[in-house]
PDB file of C-alpha atoms in Angstrom:
ATOM      1  CA  UNK Y 638     124.225 114.793  96.481  1.00 52.00           C
ATOM      2  CA  UNK Y 639     123.698 115.075  92.728  1.00 60.00           C
ATOM      3  CA  UNK Y 640     120.057 115.180  91.724  1.00 60.00           C
ATOM      4  CA  UNK Y 641     119.269 112.770  88.847  1.00 63.00           C
ATOM      5  CA  UNK Y 642     117.324 114.262  85.953  1.00 63.00           C
ATOM      6  CA  UNK Y 643     114.473 111.764  86.412  1.00 60.00           C
ATOM      7  CA  UNK Y 644     113.646 112.936  89.941  1.00 65.00           C
ATOM      8  CA  UNK Y 645     110.572 115.216  90.109  1.00 65.00           C
ATOM      9  CA  UNK Y 646     111.158 118.676  91.513  1.00 65.00           C
ATOM     10  CA  UNK Y 647     110.240 119.118  95.160  1.00 62.00           C
ATOM     11  CA  UNK Y 648     111.316 115.603  96.180  1.00 66.00           C
ATOM     12  CA  UNK Y 649     113.638 115.469  99.193  1.00 70.00           C
ATOM     13  CA  UNK Y 650     116.208 112.905  98.103  1.00 72.00           C
ATOM     14  CA  UNK Y 651     117.879 112.961 101.521  1.00 81.00           C
ATOM     15  CA  UNK Y 652     114.949 111.079 103.104  1.00 87.00           C
ATOM     16  CA  UNK Y 653     114.406 107.336 102.516  1.00 92.00           C
ATOM     17  CA  UNK Y 654     111.294 106.344 100.578  1.00 90.00           C
ATOM     18  CA  UNK Y 655     109.435 103.065 101.085  1.00 92.00           C
ATOM     19  CA  UNK Y 656     108.750 102.862  97.339  1.00 90.00           C
ATOM     20  CA  UNK Y 657     112.412 103.349  96.453  1.00 90.00           C
ATOM     21  CA  UNK Y 658     113.521 100.849  99.118  1.00 94.00           C
ATOM     22  CA  UNK Y 659     111.117  98.332  97.570  1.00 94.00           C
ATOM     23  CA  UNK Y 660     112.616  99.127  94.170  1.00 92.00           C
ATOM     24  CA  UNK Y 661     116.071  98.423  95.608  1.00 94.00           C
ATOM     25  CA  UNK Y 662     114.997  95.071  97.092  1.00 95.00           C
ATOM     26  CA  UNK Y 663     113.732  94.074  93.642  1.00 93.00           C
ATOM     27  CA  UNK Y 664     116.988  95.057  91.977  1.00 92.00           C
ATOM     28  CA  UNK Y 665     115.676  98.270  90.416  1.00 89.00           C
ATOM     29  CA  UNK Y 666     117.675 101.397  89.631  1.00 85.00           C
ATOM     30  CA  UNK Y 667     115.326 104.152  90.779  1.00 84.00           C
ATOM     31  CA  UNK Y 668     116.642 104.535  94.297  1.00 87.00           C
ATOM     32  CA  UNK Y 669     119.250 106.635  96.069  1.00 88.00           C
ATOM     33  CA  UNK Y 670     122.023 105.842  98.512  1.00 91.00           C
ATOM     34  CA  UNK Y 671     119.810 106.978 101.386  1.00 94.00           C
ATOM     35  CA  UNK Y 672     117.222 104.352 100.317  1.00 94.00           C
ATOM     36  CA  UNK Y 673     119.876 101.671  99.886  1.00 96.00           C
ATOM     37  CA  UNK Y 674     121.361 102.469 103.276  1.00 97.00           C
ATOM     38  CA  UNK Y 675     117.981 102.105 105.002  1.00 97.00           C
ATOM     39  CA  UNK Y 676     117.231  98.904 103.072  1.00 98.00           C
ATOM     40  CA  UNK Y 677     120.603  97.381 103.949  1.00 98.00           C
ATOM     41  CA  UNK Y 678     120.021  98.257 107.592  1.00 98.00           C
ATOM     42  CA  UNK Y 679     116.630  96.524 107.471  1.00 98.00           C
ATOM     43  CA  UNK Y 680     118.291  93.506 105.849  1.00 98.00           C
ATOM     44  CA  UNK Y 681     120.774  93.247 108.708  1.00 98.00           C
ATOM     45  CA  UNK Y 682     117.843  92.005 110.786  1.00 98.00           C
ATOM     46  CA  UNK Y 683     115.906  90.230 108.018  1.00 98.00           C
ATOM     47  CA  UNK Y 684     118.335  89.160 105.270  1.00 97.00           C
ATOM     48  CA  UNK Y 685     115.561  87.597 103.196  1.00 97.00           C
ATOM     49  CA  UNK Y 686     113.723  90.858 102.484  1.00 97.00           C
ATOM     50  CA  UNK Y 687     114.511  90.773  98.739  1.00 96.00           C
ATOM     51  CA  UNK Y 688     113.095  87.243  98.517  1.00 95.00           C
ATOM     52  CA  UNK Y 689     109.964  88.333 100.408  1.00 96.00           C
ATOM     53  CA  UNK Y 690     109.449  91.172  97.925  1.00 95.00           C
ATOM     54  CA  UNK Y 691     109.989  88.839  94.972  1.00 94.00           C
ATOM     55  CA  UNK Y 692     107.438  86.409  96.404  1.00 94.00           C
ATOM     56  CA  UNK Y 693     105.028  89.298  96.855  1.00 95.00           C
ATOM     57  CA  UNK Y 694     105.342  90.313  93.209  1.00 94.00           C
ATOM     58  CA  UNK Y 695     104.950  86.702  92.085  1.00 94.00           C
ATOM     59  CA  UNK Y 696     101.746  86.393  94.148  1.00 96.00           C
ATOM     60  CA  UNK Y 697     100.406  89.575  92.559  1.00 97.00           C
ATOM     61  CA  UNK Y 698     100.982  88.221  89.061  1.00 96.00           C
ATOM     62  CA  UNK Y 699      99.285  84.901  89.896  1.00 97.00           C
ATOM     63  CA  UNK Y 700      96.328  86.761  91.424  1.00 98.00           C
ATOM     64  CA  UNK Y 701      95.925  88.985  88.355  1.00 97.00           C
ATOM     65  CA  UNK Y 702      95.946  85.963  86.067  1.00 97.00           C
ATOM     66  CA  UNK Y 703      93.354  84.320  88.321  1.00 97.00           C
ATOM     67  CA  UNK Y 704      91.135  87.419  88.129  1.00 98.00           C
ATOM     68  CA  UNK Y 705      91.413  87.526  84.332  1.00 97.00           C
ATOM     69  CA  UNK Y 706      90.391  83.870  84.291  1.00 96.00           C
ATOM     70  CA  UNK Y 707      87.310  84.816  86.301  1.00 96.00           C
ATOM     71  CA  UNK Y 708      86.333  87.413  83.720  1.00 97.00           C
ATOM     72  CA  UNK Y 709      87.673  90.475  85.541  1.00 98.00           C
ATOM     73  CA  UNK Y 710      89.257  92.799  82.969  1.00 97.00           C
ATOM     74  CA  UNK Y 711      89.653  96.060  84.910  1.00 98.00           C
ATOM     75  CA  UNK Y 712      91.984  96.628  87.822  1.00 98.00           C
ATOM     76  CA  UNK Y 713      92.585  99.267  90.482  1.00 98.00           C
ATOM     77  CA  UNK Y 714      96.055  98.848  91.989  1.00 98.00           C
ATOM     78  CA  UNK Y 715      96.497 101.008  95.091  1.00 98.00           C
ATOM     79  CA  UNK Y 716      99.991 101.521  96.466  1.00 95.00           C
ATOM     80  CA  UNK Y 717     101.440 100.389  93.141  1.00 94.00           C
ATOM     81  CA  UNK Y 718     104.935 101.795  93.724  1.00 91.00           C
ATOM     82  CA  UNK Y 719     107.705 102.319  91.171  1.00 87.00           C
ATOM     83  CA  UNK Y 720     107.081 100.344  87.961  1.00 82.00           C
ATOM     84  CA  UNK Y 721     109.056  97.126  87.622  1.00 80.00           C
ATOM     85  CA  UNK Y 722     108.979  94.268  85.121  1.00 75.00           C
ATOM     86  CA  UNK Y 723     105.735  92.284  85.296  1.00 83.00           C
ATOM     87  CA  UNK Y 724     103.457  95.108  86.406  1.00 92.00           C
ATOM     88  CA  UNK Y 725      99.702  94.607  86.619  1.00 95.00           C
ATOM     89  CA  UNK Y 726      98.973  96.119  83.200  1.00 96.00           C
ATOM     90  CA  UNK Y 727     101.622  93.927  81.559  1.00 95.00           C
ATOM     91  CA  UNK Y 728     100.194  90.755  83.076  1.00 96.00           C
ATOM     92  CA  UNK Y 729      96.562  91.693  82.483  1.00 96.00           C
ATOM     93  CA  UNK Y 730      97.013  93.016  78.950  1.00 96.00           C
ATOM     94  CA  UNK Y 731      99.090  89.992  77.952  1.00 95.00           C
ATOM     95  CA  UNK Y 732      95.995  87.921  78.714  1.00 94.00           C
ATOM     96  CA  UNK Y 733      93.484  90.474  77.421  1.00 95.00           C
ATOM     97  CA  UNK Y 734      94.785  93.426  75.363  1.00 95.00           C
ATOM     98  CA  UNK Y 735      91.642  95.398  76.255  1.00 96.00           C
ATOM     99  CA  UNK Y 736      92.153  95.041  80.016  1.00 97.00           C
ATOM    100  CA  UNK Y 737      92.158  98.382  81.835  1.00 98.00           C
ATOM    101  CA  UNK Y 738      94.382  99.289  84.783  1.00 97.00           C
ATOM    102  CA  UNK Y 739      94.504 102.335  87.031  1.00 98.00           C
ATOM    103  CA  UNK Y 740      97.460 102.593  89.383  1.00 97.00           C
ATOM    104  CA  UNK Y 741      97.336 104.697  92.541  1.00 97.00           C
ATOM    105  CA  UNK Y 742     100.268 105.940  94.593  1.00 95.00           C
ATOM    106  CA  UNK Y 743     101.101 108.988  96.702  1.00 91.00           C
ATOM    107  CA  UNK Y 744     104.866 108.825  96.075  1.00 88.00           C
ATOM    108  CA  UNK Y 745     105.723 111.462  93.419  1.00 86.00           C
ATOM    109  CA  UNK Y 746     108.633 109.362  92.117  1.00 83.00           C
ATOM    110  CA  UNK Y 747     106.332 106.366  91.632  1.00 88.00           C
ATOM    111  CA  UNK Y 748     103.754 108.569  89.905  1.00 90.00           C
ATOM    112  CA  UNK Y 749     106.332 110.168  87.605  1.00 85.00           C
ATOM    113  CA  UNK Y 750     107.782 106.825  86.526  1.00 84.00           C
ATOM    114  CA  UNK Y 751     104.375 105.272  86.063  1.00 90.00           C
ATOM    115  CA  UNK Y 752     103.421 108.132  83.753  1.00 88.00           C
ATOM    116  CA  UNK Y 753     106.569 107.508  81.720  1.00 85.00           C
ATOM    117  CA  UNK Y 754     106.005 103.740  81.527  1.00 87.00           C
ATOM    118  CA  UNK Y 755     102.337 104.143  80.591  1.00 92.00           C
ATOM    119  CA  UNK Y 756     102.893 106.779  77.915  1.00 91.00           C
ATOM    120  CA  UNK Y 757     100.969 105.681  74.837  1.00 94.00           C
ATOM    121  CA  UNK Y 758      98.947 103.024  76.683  1.00 94.00           C
ATOM    122  CA  UNK Y 759      95.345 104.223  76.437  1.00 96.00           C
ATOM    123  CA  UNK Y 760      94.101 101.448  78.724  1.00 97.00           C
ATOM    124  CA  UNK Y 761      96.261 102.295  81.742  1.00 96.00           C
ATOM    125  CA  UNK Y 762      96.779 105.363  83.924  1.00 96.00           C
ATOM    126  CA  UNK Y 763      98.223 106.507  87.251  1.00 96.00           C
ATOM    127  CA  UNK Y 764      96.480 108.565  89.950  1.00 97.00           C
ATOM    128  CA  UNK Y 765      98.369 110.573  92.553  1.00 96.00           C
ATOM    129  CA  UNK Y 766      96.261 109.771  95.608  1.00 96.00           C
ATOM    130  CA  UNK Y 767      96.336 108.086  99.002  1.00 96.00           C
ATOM    131  CA  UNK Y 768      94.579 104.951 100.226  1.00 97.00           C
ATOM    132  CA  UNK Y 769      93.512 106.952 103.281  1.00 96.00           C
ATOM    133  CA  UNK Y 770      91.223 108.977 100.988  1.00 96.00           C
ATOM    134  CA  UNK Y 771      89.287 106.299  99.085  1.00 97.00           C
ATOM    135  CA  UNK Y 772      86.601 108.619  97.722  1.00 97.00           C
ATOM    136  CA  UNK Y 773      89.290 110.789  96.150  1.00 97.00           C
ATOM    137  CA  UNK Y 774      90.482 107.682  94.301  1.00 98.00           C
ATOM    138  CA  UNK Y 775      87.008 106.655  93.174  1.00 98.00           C
ATOM    139  CA  UNK Y 776      86.183 110.181  92.002  1.00 97.00           C
ATOM    140  CA  UNK Y 777      89.451 110.712  90.111  1.00 97.00           C
ATOM    141  CA  UNK Y 778      89.145 111.407  86.364  1.00 97.00           C
ATOM    142  CA  UNK Y 779      91.392 108.437  85.601  1.00 96.00           C
ATOM    143  CA  UNK Y 780      89.128 105.993  87.431  1.00 97.00           C
ATOM    144  CA  UNK Y 781      86.000 107.543  85.946  1.00 97.00           C
ATOM    145  CA  UNK Y 782      87.463 107.332  82.429  1.00 97.00           C
ATOM    146  CA  UNK Y 783      88.848 103.802  82.568  1.00 97.00           C
ATOM    147  CA  UNK Y 784      86.969 101.869  85.261  1.00 98.00           C
ATOM    148  CA  UNK Y 785      83.285 100.984  85.023  1.00 97.00           C
ATOM    149  CA  UNK Y 786      82.249 100.478  88.641  1.00 97.00           C
ATOM    150  CA  UNK Y 787      79.073  98.796  87.419  1.00 97.00           C
ATOM    151  CA  UNK Y 788      81.187  95.855  86.249  1.00 98.00           C
ATOM    152  CA  UNK Y 789      83.557  93.605  88.235  1.00 98.00           C
ATOM    153  CA  UNK Y 790      86.843  95.205  89.279  1.00 98.00           C
ATOM    154  CA  UNK Y 791      90.049  93.685  90.605  1.00 98.00           C
ATOM    155  CA  UNK Y 792      91.108  95.760  93.631  1.00 98.00           C
ATOM    156  CA  UNK Y 793      94.776  95.217  94.443  1.00 98.00           C
ATOM    157  CA  UNK Y 794      96.095  96.134  97.883  1.00 98.00           C
ATOM    158  CA  UNK Y 795      99.448  94.420  97.592  1.00 97.00           C
ATOM    159  CA  UNK Y 796     102.045  95.138 100.270  1.00 96.00           C
ATOM    160  CA  UNK Y 797     100.458  98.463 101.198  1.00 97.00           C
ATOM    161  CA  UNK Y 798      98.035  97.933 104.093  1.00 98.00           C
ATOM    162  CA  UNK Y 799     100.823  97.273 106.580  1.00 97.00           C
ATOM    163  CA  UNK Y 800     101.921 100.889 106.113  1.00 97.00           C
ATOM    164  CA  UNK Y 801      98.604 102.137 107.490  1.00 97.00           C
ATOM    165  CA  UNK Y 802      98.424 102.579 111.243  1.00 96.00           C
ATOM    166  CA  UNK Y 803      95.261 101.706 113.118  1.00 96.00           C
ATOM    167  CA  UNK Y 804      94.686 105.448 113.567  1.00 96.00           C
ATOM    168  CA  UNK Y 805      94.480 105.706 109.761  1.00 96.00           C
ATOM    169  CA  UNK Y 806      91.339 103.534 109.918  1.00 97.00           C
ATOM    170  CA  UNK Y 807      92.540 101.086 107.255  1.00 98.00           C
ATOM    171  CA  UNK Y 808      89.567  98.739 107.616  1.00 98.00           C
ATOM    172  CA  UNK Y 809      87.123 101.591 107.023  1.00 98.00           C
ATOM    173  CA  UNK Y 810      89.122 102.772 103.989  1.00 98.00           C
ATOM    174  CA  UNK Y 811      89.137  99.305 102.451  1.00 98.00           C
ATOM    175  CA  UNK Y 812      85.429  98.831 103.185  1.00 98.00           C
ATOM    176  CA  UNK Y 813      84.628 102.102 101.413  1.00 98.00           C
ATOM    177  CA  UNK Y 814      86.421 100.800  98.334  1.00 98.00           C
ATOM    178  CA  UNK Y 815      85.060  97.264  98.365  1.00 98.00           C
ATOM    179  CA  UNK Y 816      81.479  98.404  98.934  1.00 97.00           C
ATOM    180  CA  UNK Y 817      81.716 100.592  95.816  1.00 97.00           C
ATOM    181  CA  UNK Y 818      82.547  97.603  93.610  1.00 98.00           C
ATOM    182  CA  UNK Y 819      80.099  95.458  91.661  1.00 98.00           C
ATOM    183  CA  UNK Y 820      79.303  91.800  92.368  1.00 98.00           C
ATOM    184  CA  UNK Y 821      81.942  89.554  90.816  1.00 98.00           C
ATOM    185  CA  UNK Y 822      84.724  91.915  91.871  1.00 98.00           C
ATOM    186  CA  UNK Y 823      87.817  90.556  93.600  1.00 98.00           C
ATOM    187  CA  UNK Y 824      90.115  91.974  96.259  1.00 98.00           C
ATOM    188  CA  UNK Y 825      93.777  90.968  96.270  1.00 98.00           C
ATOM    189  CA  UNK Y 826      95.687  91.488  99.519  1.00 98.00           C
ATOM    190  CA  UNK Y 827      99.178  90.722 100.738  1.00 98.00           C
ATOM    191  CA  UNK Y 828     100.263  91.870 104.182  1.00 98.00           C
ATOM    192  CA  UNK Y 829     103.379  91.650 106.332  1.00 97.00           C
ATOM    193  CA  UNK Y 830     103.259  89.539 109.493  1.00 97.00           C
ATOM    194  CA  UNK Y 831     105.704  87.983 111.892  1.00 96.00           C
ATOM    195  CA  UNK Y 832     104.152  84.632 111.050  1.00 94.00           C
ATOM    196  CA  UNK Y 833     106.173  82.577 108.590  1.00 93.00           C
ATOM    197  CA  UNK Y 834     109.404  84.559 108.713  1.00 95.00           C
ATOM    198  CA  UNK Y 835     112.120  81.985 109.540  1.00 95.00           C
ATOM    199  CA  UNK Y 836     113.642  84.178 112.247  1.00 97.00           C
ATOM    200  CA  UNK Y 837     112.894  84.982 115.903  1.00 97.00           C
ATOM    201  CA  UNK Y 838     110.290  87.720 116.227  1.00 97.00           C
ATOM    202  CA  UNK Y 839     112.703  89.772 118.335  1.00 97.00           C
ATOM    203  CA  UNK Y 840     115.138  89.865 115.411  1.00 98.00           C
ATOM    204  CA  UNK Y 841     112.493  90.815 112.826  1.00 98.00           C
ATOM    205  CA  UNK Y 842     111.412  93.588 115.181  1.00 97.00           C
ATOM    206  CA  UNK Y 843     114.719  95.239 114.283  1.00 98.00           C
ATOM    207  CA  UNK Y 844     113.505  95.605 110.694  1.00 98.00           C
ATOM    208  CA  UNK Y 845     110.219  97.038 111.941  1.00 97.00           C
ATOM    209  CA  UNK Y 846     112.284  99.529 113.926  1.00 97.00           C
ATOM    210  CA  UNK Y 847     114.130 100.672 110.796  1.00 98.00           C
ATOM    211  CA  UNK Y 848     110.839 101.554 109.115  1.00 97.00           C
ATOM    212  CA  UNK Y 849     109.707 103.361 112.238  1.00 96.00           C
ATOM    213  CA  UNK Y 850     112.935 105.359 112.220  1.00 96.00           C
ATOM    214  CA  UNK Y 851     112.276 106.556 108.659  1.00 94.00           C
ATOM    215  CA  UNK Y 852     108.748 107.569 109.686  1.00 91.00           C
ATOM    216  CA  UNK Y 853     107.006 104.836 107.707  1.00 92.00           C
ATOM    217  CA  UNK Y 854     106.016 102.458 110.503  1.00 94.00           C
ATOM    218  CA  UNK Y 855     105.404  98.866 109.478  1.00 96.00           C
ATOM    219  CA  UNK Y 856     102.363  97.302 111.173  1.00 97.00           C
ATOM    220  CA  UNK Y 857     102.712  93.540 111.527  1.00 97.00           C
ATOM    221  CA  UNK Y 858      99.144  92.214 111.831  1.00 97.00           C
ATOM    222  CA  UNK Y 859      97.943  88.711 112.666  1.00 97.00           C
ATOM    223  CA  UNK Y 860      96.186  86.430 110.209  1.00 97.00           C
ATOM    224  CA  UNK Y 861      92.883  87.075 111.992  1.00 97.00           C
ATOM    225  CA  UNK Y 862      93.348  90.842 111.719  1.00 98.00           C
ATOM    226  CA  UNK Y 863      94.281  90.666 108.038  1.00 98.00           C
ATOM    227  CA  UNK Y 864      91.199  88.535 107.339  1.00 98.00           C
ATOM    228  CA  UNK Y 865      89.108  91.539 108.399  1.00 98.00           C
ATOM    229  CA  UNK Y 866      90.039  93.315 105.163  1.00 98.00           C
ATOM    230  CA  UNK Y 867      87.984  90.720 103.265  1.00 98.00           C
ATOM    231  CA  UNK Y 868      84.688  91.532 104.993  1.00 97.00           C
ATOM    232  CA  UNK Y 869      81.850  91.195 102.495  1.00 96.00           C
ATOM    233  CA  UNK Y 870      83.971  89.048 100.193  1.00 98.00           C
ATOM    234  CA  UNK Y 871      84.369  85.268 100.126  1.00 98.00           C
ATOM    235  CA  UNK Y 872      87.953  84.043 100.199  1.00 98.00           C
ATOM    236  CA  UNK Y 873      88.723  81.805  97.231  1.00 98.00           C
ATOM    237  CA  UNK Y 874      90.784  78.660  97.670  1.00 98.00           C
ATOM    238  CA  UNK Y 875      93.244  78.221  99.304  1.00 98.00           C
ATOM    239  CA  UNK Y 876      92.132  81.103 101.542  1.00 98.00           C
ATOM    240  CA  UNK Y 877      94.403  83.497 103.417  1.00 98.00           C
ATOM    241  CA  UNK Y 878      97.766  81.756 103.384  1.00 97.00           C
ATOM    242  CA  UNK Y 879     101.502  82.360 103.207  1.00 95.00           C
ATOM    243  CA  UNK Y 880     102.346  84.148  99.938  1.00 93.00           C
ATOM    244  CA  UNK Y 881     104.183  81.180  98.489  1.00 91.00           C
ATOM    245  CA  UNK Y 882     101.226  78.896  99.261  1.00 93.00           C
ATOM    246  CA  UNK Y 883      98.692  80.868  97.213  1.00 96.00           C
ATOM    247  CA  UNK Y 884      98.239  78.795  94.051  1.00 96.00           C
ATOM    248  CA  UNK Y 885     101.981  78.242  93.510  1.00 92.00           C
ATOM    249  CA  UNK Y 886     103.252  77.472  90.046  1.00 85.00           C
ATOM    250  CA  UNK Y 887     105.996  75.176  91.363  1.00 78.00           C
ATOM    251  CA  UNK Y 888     106.175  72.748  94.294  1.00 73.00           C
ATOM    252  CA  UNK Y 889     106.203  74.696  97.575  1.00 67.00           C
ATOM    253  CA  UNK Y 890     109.017  72.540  98.892  1.00 64.00           C
ATOM    254  CA  UNK Y 891     111.327  74.166  96.356  1.00 68.00           C
ATOM    255  CA  UNK Y 892     110.595  77.676  97.643  1.00 73.00           C
ATOM    256  CA  UNK Y 893     112.975  79.777  99.703  1.00 87.00           C
ATOM    257  CA  UNK Y 894     111.581  79.804 103.298  1.00 91.00           C
ATOM    258  CA  UNK Y 895     111.244  83.592 103.129  1.00 93.00           C
ATOM    259  CA  UNK Y 896     108.674  83.192 100.339  1.00 90.00           C
ATOM    260  CA  UNK Y 897     106.327  81.790 102.971  1.00 91.00           C
ATOM    261  CA  UNK Y 898     106.388  84.999 105.022  1.00 93.00           C
ATOM    262  CA  UNK Y 899     103.315  87.127 105.644  1.00 94.00           C
ATOM    263  CA  UNK Y 900      99.828  86.410 104.338  1.00 98.00           C
ATOM    264  CA  UNK Y 901      98.121  86.703 100.969  1.00 98.00           C
ATOM    265  CA  UNK Y 902      94.649  86.019  99.692  1.00 98.00           C
ATOM    266  CA  UNK Y 903      91.981  86.818  97.136  1.00 98.00           C
ATOM    267  CA  UNK Y 904      88.345  87.434  97.959  1.00 98.00           C
ATOM    268  CA  UNK Y 905      85.353  87.524  95.601  1.00 98.00           C
ATOM    269  CA  UNK Y 906      82.161  89.559  95.965  1.00 98.00           C
ATOM    270  CA  UNK Y 907      79.023  87.496  95.509  1.00 94.00           C
TER     271      UNK Y 907
END
């Protein structure tokens, strides 16, 4: 397999990557055949995966615009993945050129491409870190330089929490982050769930199995479980709902049914 020049040294390109599979679903070009093969296998069970990912990105953009409207001008996006059109800094800085964004990801390919995309942008940076180590994120030079934790922050945990097993103590990790943020901060969460997917659960379980096979298990939590990530924050209207139902910009009836998969919500710290 030929190694593209843009791939960081030390990356095993024979192993599928969740970030690169996500890039493939969104129509990106920074993925390999091994990623495409795994993604196509997952789509054999859940053909609407690309639409789910598109709906997820659309929710993120609406949530960022909401946060900007609430006066939040600094964002911490954890599990940001490989940069695609309409990233957080593009949405936020279109509304407020002085908005500051720190991305966080543990995938070296995502980090390398984020660095390239953000070159010359003094108000945005990328941190190579893991959600499982929240203090490492908070103490990073990039966060200390760009994010004032004494002012409201938008914490984005978009399509990442379902990759943390219960043994990873995801609720404790999120609590450590949210407790460090000032009043007026918001938390933005989207999370995979069996609920809403227009297919039998047994069929969708095949997709879950694909992710387990590539050693990135996908944890499908219930709405009640996902709500636990908002502890200490008040959910804003319309609450924790299907992604396509969170403040849609077009009539919901026109949405692809897959856009109503999983759950999404925004919470605000009093």
